[in-house]
Amino acid sequence: MDQTRIENLILVTRDRNGIATITINRPKSLNSLTRPMMVRLARQINALGKDESVRVIILTGSGRAFCSGVDLTAAENVFKGDVKDVETDTVAQMELCKKPIIGAINGFAVTAGFEIALACDILIAARGAKFMDTHSRFGIFPSWGLSQKLSRIIGANRAREASLTAMPISAEQAERWGLVNHVVEEGEVLRKAQEVAEAIVKENQDLVLRYKAVINDGLKLDLGHALSLEKERAHAYYSGMSKDQFQKMQEFIAGRSSKKPSKL
C-alpha cells in the first residue's frame, strides 16, 4: 500500500482555533483498519499531541461507521506485529496524548473500533451508533484495553454481558450507562464535537492539559492514592507560580465575576 493511499485512508485537517480532526476514511470497508492505517493513525496522534498549535483533537470515521475494527483479511499481520512498539500503537499513543481527544461516533464502533472509542476523553454519538465487542465471537484476545476499561465505566455485570455475548450497545443505552457524553441526530455528530472542542479551547490551556492528566492518571489508582496525586500536583502547580502570575489570576477572576453569569 503506497504512502499516498495510506494518507488518504487517515485524513488530518486543522482549523484556525487549534482544533484538529482525524478521519478514518475507508467507508467501503466500514473503516476497518489495516496495519499501515494503524501505524499512520498512531503517528498522527503523536504528531498532533506535540504540535503546539493544536489544542483539541476530534477523531471520527467517514460513511456509516466510526471504525469496524481490524481488517480480518490482514489479521495475522496485525496481531503478530510488534505489540510492544508503543510508537505504532494507536491506543497507546492516544493514552499518551496530552491534548483532549473527542470521539465523534457516527456509526458502528466495533471491537478495535470500540477500544479506540474508549481511549477518547469525551464521546459524542449519533442516534444510530452502536458499540460492539466481538472478540469472543471471532476468537480474538483484547489487547487495547476493552476487557478492563469497559467494566470500569459501565459496571462489571454489564461489561461481561456485552463482551461475552457480543451484544450491541445502542447510543442511547451507552448514554444512560455513562459511556457516551451526548447523543445527537444523524449528521450532527461533528458539529457537536466541534462545539465541545471550541468550549475547551476557550479555557486556560495549561490547566486543561494538567486537568486531563490528573483525571486520567488518577483513574489508574485507588481513591486514596488518587487524592494524594491531586494534592501533590496542586502543590507543585502553585509552588511554581510567580507573584505576577497570582496577580494576573486574581485580575482575571475579578474580571470574570463582574460580568453577567453565563446561561450555562
PDB file of N, CA and C in Angstrom, residues 27-28 30-31 61-66 106-108 128:
ATOM      1  N   PRO A  27     -14.580   4.040   3.980  1.00  0.00           N
ATOM      2  CA  PRO A  27     -16.004   3.765   4.196  1.00  0.00           C
ATOM      3  C   PRO A  27     -16.518   2.479   3.567  1.00  0.00           C
ATOM      4  N   LYS A  28     -15.962   2.082   2.417  1.00  0.00           N
ATOM      5  CA  LYS A  28     -16.448   0.857   1.757  1.00  0.00           C
ATOM      6  C   LYS A  28     -16.171  -0.386   2.592  1.00  0.00           C
ATOM      7  N   LEU A  30     -16.209  -0.134   5.970  1.00  0.00           N
ATOM      8  CA  LEU A  30     -16.674   0.322   7.285  1.00  0.00           C
ATOM      9  C   LEU A  30     -15.514   0.759   8.175  1.00  0.00           C
ATOM     10  N   ASN A  31     -14.515   1.361   7.531  1.00  0.00           N
ATOM     11  CA  ASN A  31     -13.350   1.909   8.224  1.00  0.00           C
ATOM     12  C   ASN A  31     -12.588   0.864   9.032  1.00  0.00           C
ATOM     13  N   GLY A  61     -15.012   8.869  11.859  1.00  0.00           N
ATOM     14  CA  GLY A  61     -14.923   7.984  10.701  1.00  0.00           C
ATOM     15  C   GLY A  61     -15.845   8.473   9.603  1.00  0.00           C
ATOM     16  N   SER A  62     -15.549   8.128   8.366  1.00  0.00           N
ATOM     17  CA  SER A  62     -16.395   8.542   7.246  1.00  0.00           C
ATOM     18  C   SER A  62     -17.435   7.457   6.941  1.00  0.00           C
ATOM     19  N   GLY A  63     -18.559   7.884   6.382  1.00  0.00           N
ATOM     20  CA  GLY A  63     -19.588   6.919   5.991  1.00  0.00           C
ATOM     21  C   GLY A  63     -20.411   6.395   7.152  1.00  0.00           C
ATOM     22  N   ARG A  64     -20.741   5.090   7.110  1.00  0.00           N
ATOM     23  CA  ARG A  64     -21.692   4.501   8.054  1.00  0.00           C
ATOM     24  C   ARG A  64     -21.059   3.962   9.335  1.00  0.00           C
ATOM     25  N   ALA A  65     -19.750   4.131   9.479  1.00  0.00           N
ATOM     26  CA  ALA A  65     -19.088   3.572  10.657  1.00  0.00           C
ATOM     27  C   ALA A  65     -18.035   4.522  11.202  1.00  0.00           C
ATOM     28  N   PHE A  66     -17.828   4.429  12.494  1.00  0.00           N
ATOM     29  CA  PHE A  66     -16.674   5.077  13.127  1.00  0.00           C
ATOM     30  C   PHE A  66     -15.451   4.231  12.808  1.00  0.00           C
ATOM     31  N   ASN A 106     -20.111   8.142  14.609  1.00  0.00           N
ATOM     32  CA  ASN A 106     -21.182   8.336  13.638  1.00  0.00           C
ATOM     33  C   ASN A 106     -21.802   7.031  13.138  1.00  0.00           C
ATOM     34  N   GLY A 107     -21.387   5.899  13.672  1.00  0.00           N
ATOM     35  CA  GLY A 107     -21.945   4.619  13.225  1.00  0.00           C
ATOM     36  C   GLY A 107     -21.421   3.510  14.105  1.00  0.00           C
ATOM     37  N   PHE A 108     -20.997   2.426  13.498  1.00  0.00           N
ATOM     38  CA  PHE A 108     -20.507   1.283  14.263  1.00  0.00           C
ATOM     39  C   PHE A 108     -19.115   1.544  14.857  1.00  0.00           C
ATOM     40  N   GLY A 128     -27.957   6.522  15.679  1.00  0.00           N
ATOM     41  CA  GLY A 128     -27.842   5.193  15.095  1.00  0.00           C
ATOM     42  C   GLY A 128     -26.548   4.471  15.428  1.00  0.00           C
TER      43      GLY A 128
END
